[in-house]
N, C-alpha and C. Protein backbone atom coordinates (compact mmCIF):
# COMPACT_ATOMS: atom_id res chain seq x y z
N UNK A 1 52.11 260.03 -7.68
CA UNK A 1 50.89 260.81 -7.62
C UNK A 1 49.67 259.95 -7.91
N UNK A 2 49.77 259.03 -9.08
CA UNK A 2 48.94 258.28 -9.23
C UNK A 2 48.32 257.03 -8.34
N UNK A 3 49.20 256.80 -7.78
CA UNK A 3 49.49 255.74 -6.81
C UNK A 3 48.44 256.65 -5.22
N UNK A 4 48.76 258.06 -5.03
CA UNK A 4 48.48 258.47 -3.86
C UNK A 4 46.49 258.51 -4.20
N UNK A 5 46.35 258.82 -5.53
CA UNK A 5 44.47 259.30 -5.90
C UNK A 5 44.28 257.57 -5.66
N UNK A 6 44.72 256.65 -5.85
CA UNK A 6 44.13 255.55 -5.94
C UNK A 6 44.19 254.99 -4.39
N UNK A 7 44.98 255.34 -3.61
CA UNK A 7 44.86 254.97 -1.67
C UNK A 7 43.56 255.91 -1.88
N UNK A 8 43.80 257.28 -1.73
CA UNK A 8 42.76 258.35 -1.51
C UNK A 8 40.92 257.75 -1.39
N UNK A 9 41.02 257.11 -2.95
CA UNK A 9 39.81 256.61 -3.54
C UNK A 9 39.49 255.33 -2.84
N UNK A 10 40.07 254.82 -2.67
CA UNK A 10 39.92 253.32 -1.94
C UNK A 10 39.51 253.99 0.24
N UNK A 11 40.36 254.52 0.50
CA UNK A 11 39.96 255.09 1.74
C UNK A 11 38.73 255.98 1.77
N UNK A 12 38.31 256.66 0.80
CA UNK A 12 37.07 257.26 1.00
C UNK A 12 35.65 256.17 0.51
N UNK A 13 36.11 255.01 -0.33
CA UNK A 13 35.19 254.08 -0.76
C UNK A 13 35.02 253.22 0.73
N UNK A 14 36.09 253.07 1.05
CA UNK A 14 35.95 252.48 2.75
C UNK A 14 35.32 253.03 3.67
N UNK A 15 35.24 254.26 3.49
CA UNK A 15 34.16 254.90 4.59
C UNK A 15 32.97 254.81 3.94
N UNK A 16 32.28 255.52 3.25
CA UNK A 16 31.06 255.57 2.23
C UNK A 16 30.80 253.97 2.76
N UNK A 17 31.18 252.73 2.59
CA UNK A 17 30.63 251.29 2.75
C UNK A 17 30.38 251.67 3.94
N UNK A 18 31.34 252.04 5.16
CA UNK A 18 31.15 251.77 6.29
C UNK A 18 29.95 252.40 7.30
N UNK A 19 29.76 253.54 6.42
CA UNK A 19 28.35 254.48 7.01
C UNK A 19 26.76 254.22 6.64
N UNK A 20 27.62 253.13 5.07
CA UNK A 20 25.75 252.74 4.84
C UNK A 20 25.59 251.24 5.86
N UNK A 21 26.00 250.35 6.10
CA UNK A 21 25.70 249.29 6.50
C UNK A 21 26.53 249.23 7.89
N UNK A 22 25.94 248.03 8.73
CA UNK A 22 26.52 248.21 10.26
C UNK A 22 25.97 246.42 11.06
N UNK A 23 26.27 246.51 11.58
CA UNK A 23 26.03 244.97 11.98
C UNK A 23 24.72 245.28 13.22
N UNK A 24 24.54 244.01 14.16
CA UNK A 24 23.19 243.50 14.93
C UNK A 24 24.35 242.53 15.81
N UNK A 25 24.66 242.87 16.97
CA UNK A 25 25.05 242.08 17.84
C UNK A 25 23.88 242.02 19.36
N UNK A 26 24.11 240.16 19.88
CA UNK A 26 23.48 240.38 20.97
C UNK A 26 23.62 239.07 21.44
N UNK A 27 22.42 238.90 22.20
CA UNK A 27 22.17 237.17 22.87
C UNK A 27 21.11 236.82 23.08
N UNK A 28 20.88 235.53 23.01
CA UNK A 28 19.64 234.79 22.97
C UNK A 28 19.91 233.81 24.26
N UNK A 29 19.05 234.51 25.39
CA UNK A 29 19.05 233.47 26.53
C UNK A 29 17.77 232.85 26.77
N UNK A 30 18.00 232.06 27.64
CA UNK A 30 16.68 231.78 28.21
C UNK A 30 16.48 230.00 27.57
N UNK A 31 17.29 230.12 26.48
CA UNK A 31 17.47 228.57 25.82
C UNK A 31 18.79 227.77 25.58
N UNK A 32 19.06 226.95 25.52
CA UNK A 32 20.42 226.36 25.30
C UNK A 32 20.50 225.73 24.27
N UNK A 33 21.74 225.94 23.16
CA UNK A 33 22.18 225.83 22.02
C UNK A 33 21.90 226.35 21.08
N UNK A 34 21.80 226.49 19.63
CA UNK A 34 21.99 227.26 18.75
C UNK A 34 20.58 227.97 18.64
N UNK A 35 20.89 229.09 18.42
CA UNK A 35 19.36 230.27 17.79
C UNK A 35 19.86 230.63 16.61
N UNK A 36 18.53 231.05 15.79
CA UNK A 36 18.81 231.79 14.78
C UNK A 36 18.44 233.11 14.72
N UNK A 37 18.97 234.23 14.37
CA UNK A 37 18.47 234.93 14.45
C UNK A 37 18.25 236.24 12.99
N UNK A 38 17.25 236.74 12.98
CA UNK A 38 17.26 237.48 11.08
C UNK A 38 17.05 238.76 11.28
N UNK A 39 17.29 239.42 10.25
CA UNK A 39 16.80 240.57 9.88
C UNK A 39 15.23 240.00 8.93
N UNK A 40 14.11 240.51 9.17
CA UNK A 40 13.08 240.72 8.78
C UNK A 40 12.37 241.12 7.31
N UNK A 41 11.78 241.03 6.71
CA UNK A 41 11.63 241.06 5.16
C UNK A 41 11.71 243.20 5.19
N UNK A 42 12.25 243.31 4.25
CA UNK A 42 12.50 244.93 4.03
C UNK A 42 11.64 245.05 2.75
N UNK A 43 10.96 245.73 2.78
CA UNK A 43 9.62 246.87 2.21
C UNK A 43 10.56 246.74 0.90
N UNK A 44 10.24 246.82 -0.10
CA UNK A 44 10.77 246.90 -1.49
C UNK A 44 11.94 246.28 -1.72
N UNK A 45 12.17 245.05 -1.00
CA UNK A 45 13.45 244.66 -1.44
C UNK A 45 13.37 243.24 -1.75
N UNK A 46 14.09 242.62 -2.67
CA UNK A 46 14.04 241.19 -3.03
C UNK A 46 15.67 241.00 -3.32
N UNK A 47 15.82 239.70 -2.65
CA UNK A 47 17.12 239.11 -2.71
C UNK A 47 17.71 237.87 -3.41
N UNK A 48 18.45 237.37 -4.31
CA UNK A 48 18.40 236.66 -5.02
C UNK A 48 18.58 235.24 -4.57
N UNK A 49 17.93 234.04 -5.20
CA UNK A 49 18.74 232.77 -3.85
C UNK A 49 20.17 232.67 -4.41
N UNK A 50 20.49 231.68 -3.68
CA UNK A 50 22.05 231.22 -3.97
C UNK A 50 22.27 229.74 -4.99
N UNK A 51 22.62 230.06 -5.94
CA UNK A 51 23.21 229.50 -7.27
C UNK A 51 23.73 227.82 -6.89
N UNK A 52 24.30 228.02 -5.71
CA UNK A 52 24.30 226.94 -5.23
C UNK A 52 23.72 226.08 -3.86
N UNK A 53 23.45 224.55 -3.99
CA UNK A 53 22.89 224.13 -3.38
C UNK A 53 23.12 223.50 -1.73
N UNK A 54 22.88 224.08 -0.98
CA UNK A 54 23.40 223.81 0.00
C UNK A 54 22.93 222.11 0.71
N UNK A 55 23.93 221.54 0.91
CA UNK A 55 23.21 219.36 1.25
C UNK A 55 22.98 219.41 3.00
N UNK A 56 22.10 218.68 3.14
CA UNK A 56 21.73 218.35 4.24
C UNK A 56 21.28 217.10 4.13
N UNK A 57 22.61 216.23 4.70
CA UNK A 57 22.81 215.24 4.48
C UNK A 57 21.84 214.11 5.66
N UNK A 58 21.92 213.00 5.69
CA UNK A 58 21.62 212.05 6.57
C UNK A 58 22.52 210.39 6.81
N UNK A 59 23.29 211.10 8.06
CA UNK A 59 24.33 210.18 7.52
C UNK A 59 24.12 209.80 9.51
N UNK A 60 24.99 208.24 9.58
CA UNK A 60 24.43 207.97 11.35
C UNK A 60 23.70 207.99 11.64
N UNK A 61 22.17 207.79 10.67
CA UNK A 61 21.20 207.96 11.36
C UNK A 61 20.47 208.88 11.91
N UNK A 62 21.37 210.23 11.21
CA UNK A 62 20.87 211.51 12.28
C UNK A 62 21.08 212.46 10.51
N UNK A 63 20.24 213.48 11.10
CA UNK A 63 20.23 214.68 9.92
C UNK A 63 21.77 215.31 10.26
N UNK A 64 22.23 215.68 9.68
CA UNK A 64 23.52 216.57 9.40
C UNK A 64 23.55 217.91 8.36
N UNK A 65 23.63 218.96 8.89
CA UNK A 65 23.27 219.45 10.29
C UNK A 65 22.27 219.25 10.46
N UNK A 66 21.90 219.56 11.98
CA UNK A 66 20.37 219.29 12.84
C UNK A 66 19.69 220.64 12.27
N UNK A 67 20.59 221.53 11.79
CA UNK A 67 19.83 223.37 12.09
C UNK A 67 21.02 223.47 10.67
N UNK A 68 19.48 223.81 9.66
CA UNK A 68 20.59 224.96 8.73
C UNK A 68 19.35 226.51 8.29
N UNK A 69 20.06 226.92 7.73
CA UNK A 69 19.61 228.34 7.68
C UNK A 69 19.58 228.64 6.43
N UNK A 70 18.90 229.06 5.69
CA UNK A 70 18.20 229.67 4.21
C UNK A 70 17.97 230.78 3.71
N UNK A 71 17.78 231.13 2.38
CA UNK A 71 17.02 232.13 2.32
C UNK A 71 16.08 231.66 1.47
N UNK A 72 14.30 232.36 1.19
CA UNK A 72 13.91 232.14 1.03
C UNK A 72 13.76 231.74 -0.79
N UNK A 73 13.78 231.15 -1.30
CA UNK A 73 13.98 230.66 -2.59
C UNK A 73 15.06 229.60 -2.73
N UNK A 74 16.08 229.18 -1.82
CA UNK A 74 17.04 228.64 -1.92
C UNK A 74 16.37 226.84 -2.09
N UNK A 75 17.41 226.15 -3.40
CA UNK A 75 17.00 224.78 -2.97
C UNK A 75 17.81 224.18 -2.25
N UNK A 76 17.70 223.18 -1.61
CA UNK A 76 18.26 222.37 -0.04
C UNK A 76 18.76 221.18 -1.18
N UNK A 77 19.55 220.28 -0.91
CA UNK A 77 19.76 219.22 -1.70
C UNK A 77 19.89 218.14 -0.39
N UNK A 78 18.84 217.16 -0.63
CA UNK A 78 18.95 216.19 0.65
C UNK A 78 19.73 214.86 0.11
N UNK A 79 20.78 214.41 0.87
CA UNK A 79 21.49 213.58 0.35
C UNK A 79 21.33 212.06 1.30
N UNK A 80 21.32 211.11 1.22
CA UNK A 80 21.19 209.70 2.28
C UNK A 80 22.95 209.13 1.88
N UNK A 81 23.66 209.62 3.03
CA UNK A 81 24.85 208.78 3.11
C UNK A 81 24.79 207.64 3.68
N UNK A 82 23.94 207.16 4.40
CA UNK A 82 24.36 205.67 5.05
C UNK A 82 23.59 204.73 4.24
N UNK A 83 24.13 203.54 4.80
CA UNK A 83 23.85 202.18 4.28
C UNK A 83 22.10 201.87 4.00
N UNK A 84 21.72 202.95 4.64
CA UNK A 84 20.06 202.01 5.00
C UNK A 84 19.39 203.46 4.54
N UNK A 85 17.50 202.89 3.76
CA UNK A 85 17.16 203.77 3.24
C UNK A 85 16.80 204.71 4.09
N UNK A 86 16.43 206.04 3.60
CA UNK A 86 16.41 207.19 4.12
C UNK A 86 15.05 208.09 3.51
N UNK A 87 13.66 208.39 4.43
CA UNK A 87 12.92 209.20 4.14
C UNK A 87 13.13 211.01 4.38
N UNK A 88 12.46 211.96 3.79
CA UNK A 88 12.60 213.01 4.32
C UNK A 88 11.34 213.89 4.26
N UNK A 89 10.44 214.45 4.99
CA UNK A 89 8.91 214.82 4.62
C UNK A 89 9.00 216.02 6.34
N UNK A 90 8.32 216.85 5.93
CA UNK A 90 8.11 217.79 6.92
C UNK A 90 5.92 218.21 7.03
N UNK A 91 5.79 218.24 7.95
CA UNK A 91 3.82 218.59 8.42
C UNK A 91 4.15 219.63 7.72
N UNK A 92 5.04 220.88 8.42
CA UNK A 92 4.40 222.20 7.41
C UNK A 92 5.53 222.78 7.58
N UNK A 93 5.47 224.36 6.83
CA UNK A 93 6.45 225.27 6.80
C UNK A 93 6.40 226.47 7.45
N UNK A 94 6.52 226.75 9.16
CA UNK A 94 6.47 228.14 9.65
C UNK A 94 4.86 228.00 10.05
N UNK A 95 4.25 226.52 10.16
CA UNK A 95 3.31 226.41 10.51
C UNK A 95 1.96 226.75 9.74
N UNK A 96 2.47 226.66 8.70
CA UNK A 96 1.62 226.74 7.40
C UNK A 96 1.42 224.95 7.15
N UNK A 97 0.10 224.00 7.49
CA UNK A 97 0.14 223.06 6.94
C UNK A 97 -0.03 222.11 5.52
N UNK A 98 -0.27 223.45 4.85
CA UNK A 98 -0.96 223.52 3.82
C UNK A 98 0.59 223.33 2.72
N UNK A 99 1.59 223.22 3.68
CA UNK A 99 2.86 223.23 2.62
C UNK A 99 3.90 222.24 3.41
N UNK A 100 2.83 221.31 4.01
CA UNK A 100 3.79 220.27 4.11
C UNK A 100 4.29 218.91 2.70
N UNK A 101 5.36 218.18 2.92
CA UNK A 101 5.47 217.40 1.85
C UNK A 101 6.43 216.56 1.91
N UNK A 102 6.34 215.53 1.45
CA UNK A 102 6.89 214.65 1.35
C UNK A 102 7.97 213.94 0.40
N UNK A 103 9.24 213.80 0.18
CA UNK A 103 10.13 213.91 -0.61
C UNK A 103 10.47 212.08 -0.95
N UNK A 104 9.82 211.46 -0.26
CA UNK A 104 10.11 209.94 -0.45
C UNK A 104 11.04 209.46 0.59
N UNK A 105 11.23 207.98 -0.49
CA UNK A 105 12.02 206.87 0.41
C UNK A 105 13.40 206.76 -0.77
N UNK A 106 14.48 207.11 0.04
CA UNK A 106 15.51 206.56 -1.17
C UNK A 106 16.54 206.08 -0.73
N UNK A 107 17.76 205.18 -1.73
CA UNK A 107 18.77 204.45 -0.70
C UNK A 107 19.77 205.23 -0.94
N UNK A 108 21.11 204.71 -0.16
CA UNK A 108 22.79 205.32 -0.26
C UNK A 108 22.78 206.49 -1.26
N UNK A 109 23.31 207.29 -1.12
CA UNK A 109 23.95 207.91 -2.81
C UNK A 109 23.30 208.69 -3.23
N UNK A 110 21.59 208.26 -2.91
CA UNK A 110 20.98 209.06 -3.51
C UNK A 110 20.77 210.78 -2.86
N UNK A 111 20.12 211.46 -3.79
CA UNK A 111 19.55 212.91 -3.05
C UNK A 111 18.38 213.29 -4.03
N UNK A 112 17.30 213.80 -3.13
CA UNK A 112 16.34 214.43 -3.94
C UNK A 112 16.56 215.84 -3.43
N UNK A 113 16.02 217.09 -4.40
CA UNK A 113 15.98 218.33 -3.78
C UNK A 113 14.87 219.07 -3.89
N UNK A 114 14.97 220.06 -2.87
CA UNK A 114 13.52 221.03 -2.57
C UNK A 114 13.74 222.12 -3.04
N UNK A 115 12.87 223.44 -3.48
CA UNK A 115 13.06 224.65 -3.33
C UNK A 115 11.96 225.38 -1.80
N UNK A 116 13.10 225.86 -1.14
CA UNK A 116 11.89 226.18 -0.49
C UNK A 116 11.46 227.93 -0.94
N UNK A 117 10.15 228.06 -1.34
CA UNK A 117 9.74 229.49 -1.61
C UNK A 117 8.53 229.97 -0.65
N UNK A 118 8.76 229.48 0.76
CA UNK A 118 8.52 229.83 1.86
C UNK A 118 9.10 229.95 3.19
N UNK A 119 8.68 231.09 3.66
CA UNK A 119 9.83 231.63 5.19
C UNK A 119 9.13 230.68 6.38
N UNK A 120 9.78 230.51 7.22
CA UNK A 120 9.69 229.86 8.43
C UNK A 120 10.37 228.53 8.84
N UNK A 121 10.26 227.69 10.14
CA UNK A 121 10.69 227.13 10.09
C UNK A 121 10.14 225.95 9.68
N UNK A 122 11.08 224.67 9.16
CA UNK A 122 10.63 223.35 8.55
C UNK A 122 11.24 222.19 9.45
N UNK A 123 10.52 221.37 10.43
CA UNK A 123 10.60 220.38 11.00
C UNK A 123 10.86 219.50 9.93
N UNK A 124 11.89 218.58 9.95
CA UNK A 124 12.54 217.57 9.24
C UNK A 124 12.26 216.40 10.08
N UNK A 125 11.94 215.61 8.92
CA UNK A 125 11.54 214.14 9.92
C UNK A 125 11.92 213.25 8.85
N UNK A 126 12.03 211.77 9.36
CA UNK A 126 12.44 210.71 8.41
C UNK A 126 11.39 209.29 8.84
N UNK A 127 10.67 209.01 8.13
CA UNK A 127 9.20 208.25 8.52
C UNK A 127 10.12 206.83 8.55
N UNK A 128 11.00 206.70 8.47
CA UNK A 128 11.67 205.25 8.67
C UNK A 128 12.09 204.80 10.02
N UNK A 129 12.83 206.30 10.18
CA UNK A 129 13.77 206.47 11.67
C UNK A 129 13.08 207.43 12.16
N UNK A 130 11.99 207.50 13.27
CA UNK A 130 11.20 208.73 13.67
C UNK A 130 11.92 209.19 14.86
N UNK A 131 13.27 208.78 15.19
CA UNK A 131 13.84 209.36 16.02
C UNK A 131 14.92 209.95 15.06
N UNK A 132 14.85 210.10 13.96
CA UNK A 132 15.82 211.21 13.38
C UNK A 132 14.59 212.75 13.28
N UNK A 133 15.78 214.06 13.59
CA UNK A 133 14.63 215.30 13.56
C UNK A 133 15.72 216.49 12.55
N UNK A 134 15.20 217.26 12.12
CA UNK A 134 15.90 218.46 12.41
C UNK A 134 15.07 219.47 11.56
N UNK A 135 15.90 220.47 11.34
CA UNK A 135 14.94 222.02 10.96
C UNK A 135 16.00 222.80 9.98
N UNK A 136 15.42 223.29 9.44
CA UNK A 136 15.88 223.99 8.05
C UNK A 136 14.90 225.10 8.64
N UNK A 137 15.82 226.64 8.92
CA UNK A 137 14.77 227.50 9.10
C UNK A 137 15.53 228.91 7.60
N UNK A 138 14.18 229.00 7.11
CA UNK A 138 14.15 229.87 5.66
C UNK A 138 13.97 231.30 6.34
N UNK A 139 14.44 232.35 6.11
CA UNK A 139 14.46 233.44 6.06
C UNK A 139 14.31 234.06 5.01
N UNK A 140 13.53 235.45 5.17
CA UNK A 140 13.18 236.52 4.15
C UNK A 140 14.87 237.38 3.73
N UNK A 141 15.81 237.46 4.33
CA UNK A 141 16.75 238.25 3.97
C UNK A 141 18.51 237.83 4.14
N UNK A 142 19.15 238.04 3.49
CA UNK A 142 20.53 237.66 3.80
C UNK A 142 21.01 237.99 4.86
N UNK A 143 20.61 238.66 6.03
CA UNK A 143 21.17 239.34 7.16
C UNK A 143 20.59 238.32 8.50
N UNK A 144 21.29 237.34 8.37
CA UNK A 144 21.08 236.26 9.59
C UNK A 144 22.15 236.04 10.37
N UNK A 145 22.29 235.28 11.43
CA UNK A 145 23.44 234.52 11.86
C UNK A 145 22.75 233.14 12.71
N UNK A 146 23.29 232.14 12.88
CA UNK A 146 22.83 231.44 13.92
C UNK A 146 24.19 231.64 15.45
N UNK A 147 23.30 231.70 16.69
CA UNK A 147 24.59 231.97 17.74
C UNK A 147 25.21 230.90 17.87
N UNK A 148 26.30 231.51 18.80
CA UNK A 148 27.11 229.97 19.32
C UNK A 148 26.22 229.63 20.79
N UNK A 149 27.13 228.43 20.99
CA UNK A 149 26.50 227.58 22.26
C UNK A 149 25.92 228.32 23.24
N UNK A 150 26.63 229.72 23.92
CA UNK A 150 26.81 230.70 24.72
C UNK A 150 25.06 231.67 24.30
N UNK A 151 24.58 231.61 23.08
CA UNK A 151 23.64 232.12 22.33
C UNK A 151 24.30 234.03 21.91
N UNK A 152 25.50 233.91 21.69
CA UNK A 152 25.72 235.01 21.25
C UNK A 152 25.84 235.16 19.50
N UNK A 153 25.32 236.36 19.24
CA UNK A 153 25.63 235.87 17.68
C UNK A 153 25.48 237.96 17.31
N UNK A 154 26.26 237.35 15.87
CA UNK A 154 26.52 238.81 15.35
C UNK A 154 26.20 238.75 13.94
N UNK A 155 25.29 239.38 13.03
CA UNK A 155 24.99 239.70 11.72
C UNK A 155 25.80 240.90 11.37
N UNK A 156 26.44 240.55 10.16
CA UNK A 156 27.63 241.45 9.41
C UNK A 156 26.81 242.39 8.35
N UNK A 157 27.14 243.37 8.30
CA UNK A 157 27.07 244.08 6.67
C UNK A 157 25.50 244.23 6.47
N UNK A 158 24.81 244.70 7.68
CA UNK A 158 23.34 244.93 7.93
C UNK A 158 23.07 246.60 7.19
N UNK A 159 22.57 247.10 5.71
CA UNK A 159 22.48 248.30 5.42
C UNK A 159 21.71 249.09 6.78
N UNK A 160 21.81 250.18 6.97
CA UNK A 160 21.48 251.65 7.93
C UNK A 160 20.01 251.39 7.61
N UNK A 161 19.26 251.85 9.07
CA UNK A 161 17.99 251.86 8.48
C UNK A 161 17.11 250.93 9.77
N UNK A 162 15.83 250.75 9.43
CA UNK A 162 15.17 250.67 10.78
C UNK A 162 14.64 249.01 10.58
N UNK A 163 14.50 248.35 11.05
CA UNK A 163 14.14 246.91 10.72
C UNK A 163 13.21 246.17 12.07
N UNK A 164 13.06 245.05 11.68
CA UNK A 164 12.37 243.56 12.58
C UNK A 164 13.64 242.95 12.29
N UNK A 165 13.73 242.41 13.74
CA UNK A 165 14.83 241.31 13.87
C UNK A 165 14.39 240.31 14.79
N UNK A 166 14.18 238.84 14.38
CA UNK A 166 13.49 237.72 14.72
C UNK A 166 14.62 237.09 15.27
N UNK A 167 14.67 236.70 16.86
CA UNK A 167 15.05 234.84 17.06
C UNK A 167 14.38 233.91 16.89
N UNK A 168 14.68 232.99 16.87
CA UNK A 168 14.01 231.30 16.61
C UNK A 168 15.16 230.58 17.86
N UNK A 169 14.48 229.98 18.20
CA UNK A 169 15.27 228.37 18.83
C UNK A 169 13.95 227.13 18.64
N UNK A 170 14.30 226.31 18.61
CA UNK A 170 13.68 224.89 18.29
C UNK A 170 13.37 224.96 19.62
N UNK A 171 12.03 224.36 19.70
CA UNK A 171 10.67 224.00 20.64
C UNK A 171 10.63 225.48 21.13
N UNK A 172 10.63 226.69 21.10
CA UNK A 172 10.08 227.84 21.72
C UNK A 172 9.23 228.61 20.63
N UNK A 173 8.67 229.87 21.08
CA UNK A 173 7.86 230.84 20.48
C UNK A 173 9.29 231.78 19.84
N UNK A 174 8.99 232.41 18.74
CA UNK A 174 9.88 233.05 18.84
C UNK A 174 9.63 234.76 19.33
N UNK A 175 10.87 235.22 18.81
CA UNK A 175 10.65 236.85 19.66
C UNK A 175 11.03 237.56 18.50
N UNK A 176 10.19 238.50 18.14
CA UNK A 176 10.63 239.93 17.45
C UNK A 176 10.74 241.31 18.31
N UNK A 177 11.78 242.08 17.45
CA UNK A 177 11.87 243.33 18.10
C UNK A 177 12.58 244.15 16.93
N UNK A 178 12.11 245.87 17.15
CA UNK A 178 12.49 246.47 16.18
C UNK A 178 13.61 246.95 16.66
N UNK A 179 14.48 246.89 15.43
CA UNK A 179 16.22 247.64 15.58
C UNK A 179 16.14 248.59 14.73
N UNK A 180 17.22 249.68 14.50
CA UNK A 180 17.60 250.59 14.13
C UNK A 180 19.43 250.26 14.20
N UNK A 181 19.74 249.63 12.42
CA UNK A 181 21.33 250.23 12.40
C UNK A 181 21.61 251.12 11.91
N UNK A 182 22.48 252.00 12.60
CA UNK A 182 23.33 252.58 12.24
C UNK A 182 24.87 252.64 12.67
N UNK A 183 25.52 251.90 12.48
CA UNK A 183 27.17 250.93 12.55
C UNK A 183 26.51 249.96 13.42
N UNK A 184 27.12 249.98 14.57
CA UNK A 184 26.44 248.86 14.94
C UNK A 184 25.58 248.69 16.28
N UNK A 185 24.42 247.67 16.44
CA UNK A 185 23.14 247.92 17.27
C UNK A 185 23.47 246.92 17.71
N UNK A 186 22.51 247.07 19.08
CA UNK A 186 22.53 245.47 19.84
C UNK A 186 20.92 245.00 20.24
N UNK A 187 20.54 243.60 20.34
CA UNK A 187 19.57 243.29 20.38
C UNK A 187 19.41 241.84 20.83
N UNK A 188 18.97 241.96 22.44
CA UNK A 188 19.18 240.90 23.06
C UNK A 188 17.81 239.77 23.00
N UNK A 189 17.43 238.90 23.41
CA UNK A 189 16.35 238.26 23.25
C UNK A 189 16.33 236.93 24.34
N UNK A 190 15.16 236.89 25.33
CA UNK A 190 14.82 235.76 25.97
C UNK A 190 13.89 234.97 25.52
N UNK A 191 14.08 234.01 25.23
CA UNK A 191 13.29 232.92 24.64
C UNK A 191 12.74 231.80 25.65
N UNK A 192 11.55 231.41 25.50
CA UNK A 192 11.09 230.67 26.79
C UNK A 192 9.78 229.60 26.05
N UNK A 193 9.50 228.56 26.47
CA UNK A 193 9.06 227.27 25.80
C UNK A 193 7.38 227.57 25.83
């Protein structure tokens, strides 16, 4: 008997989750390779960063990854794996120039780290190797995904309720549009340079 209230409770806790929150599926054409795509800052809500630090390394000469994804408060930990020194400095943040900066010159081993406590995206550059690039794009909310190659992508565990949902791809404008989840919505997006 005891055994049957505790399935009971667990199957009705499974629905109750499943009616408040719902996912954002769709595609991002019009560009080739990865997009990002968010749920939008929500009216009274604040989200905590993450405890831990996510590295974005520089190793070959090249940023690793080219594209990572944030939330806003999170610190980045930049690490220089190769042999030869390694700068890291961005113009601005989301096109704010007023928050660009510069993190130095450092060798092997080392890492300096950022907090970023601004949304948008951050062009990554290395003043040594100006053919190294990449982007760290910060978001207002935990409800992101970046797509695959194809530009399809799906955000999980999106609460019910009416929102802005942003793509990004590197070198384009991006696109907003308003969604409405309730289980699950779709929301396609053409992106163009």
């Amino acid at each position: 008997m005891k055994r049957n209230v505790l399935v009971l409770i667990a199957i009705v806790a499974g629905f109750s989750l499943a009616a408040v929150a719902g996912s954002v599926t769709g595609k991002v054409s019009g560009v080739t390779g990865e997009s990002v795509v968010y749920v939008d800052s929500i009216a009274g809500k604040t989200f905590p960063a993450p405890t831990q630090h996510p590295v974005l390394d520089q190793k070959g000469l090249m940023f690793v990854p080219h594209l990572m994804v944030v939330t806003v408060g999170t610190t980045v930990d930049f690490l220089n794996s190769d042999s030869v020194a390694h700068n890291v400095f961005w113009t601005n943040i989301g096109g704010n120039k007023k928050l660009g900066h510069n993190l130095g010159t450092w060798p092997k081993g080392e890492r300096r780290s950022f907090k970023f406590d601004a949304t948008g995206a951050v062009p990554l550059f290395c003043n040594v190797h100006p053919e190294m690039t990449a982007y760290v794009v910060v978001v207002p909310t935990p409800y992101f995904a970046t797509s695959d190659p194809s530009g399809n992508f799906k955000i999980d565990n999106v609460p019910d309720g009416s929102y802005t949902v942003t793509a990004w791809h590197e070198g384009t404008k991006s696109q907003s549009k308003p969604v409405t989840v309730s289980g699950d919505s779709k929301a396609d997006f053409t992106l163009s340079k």
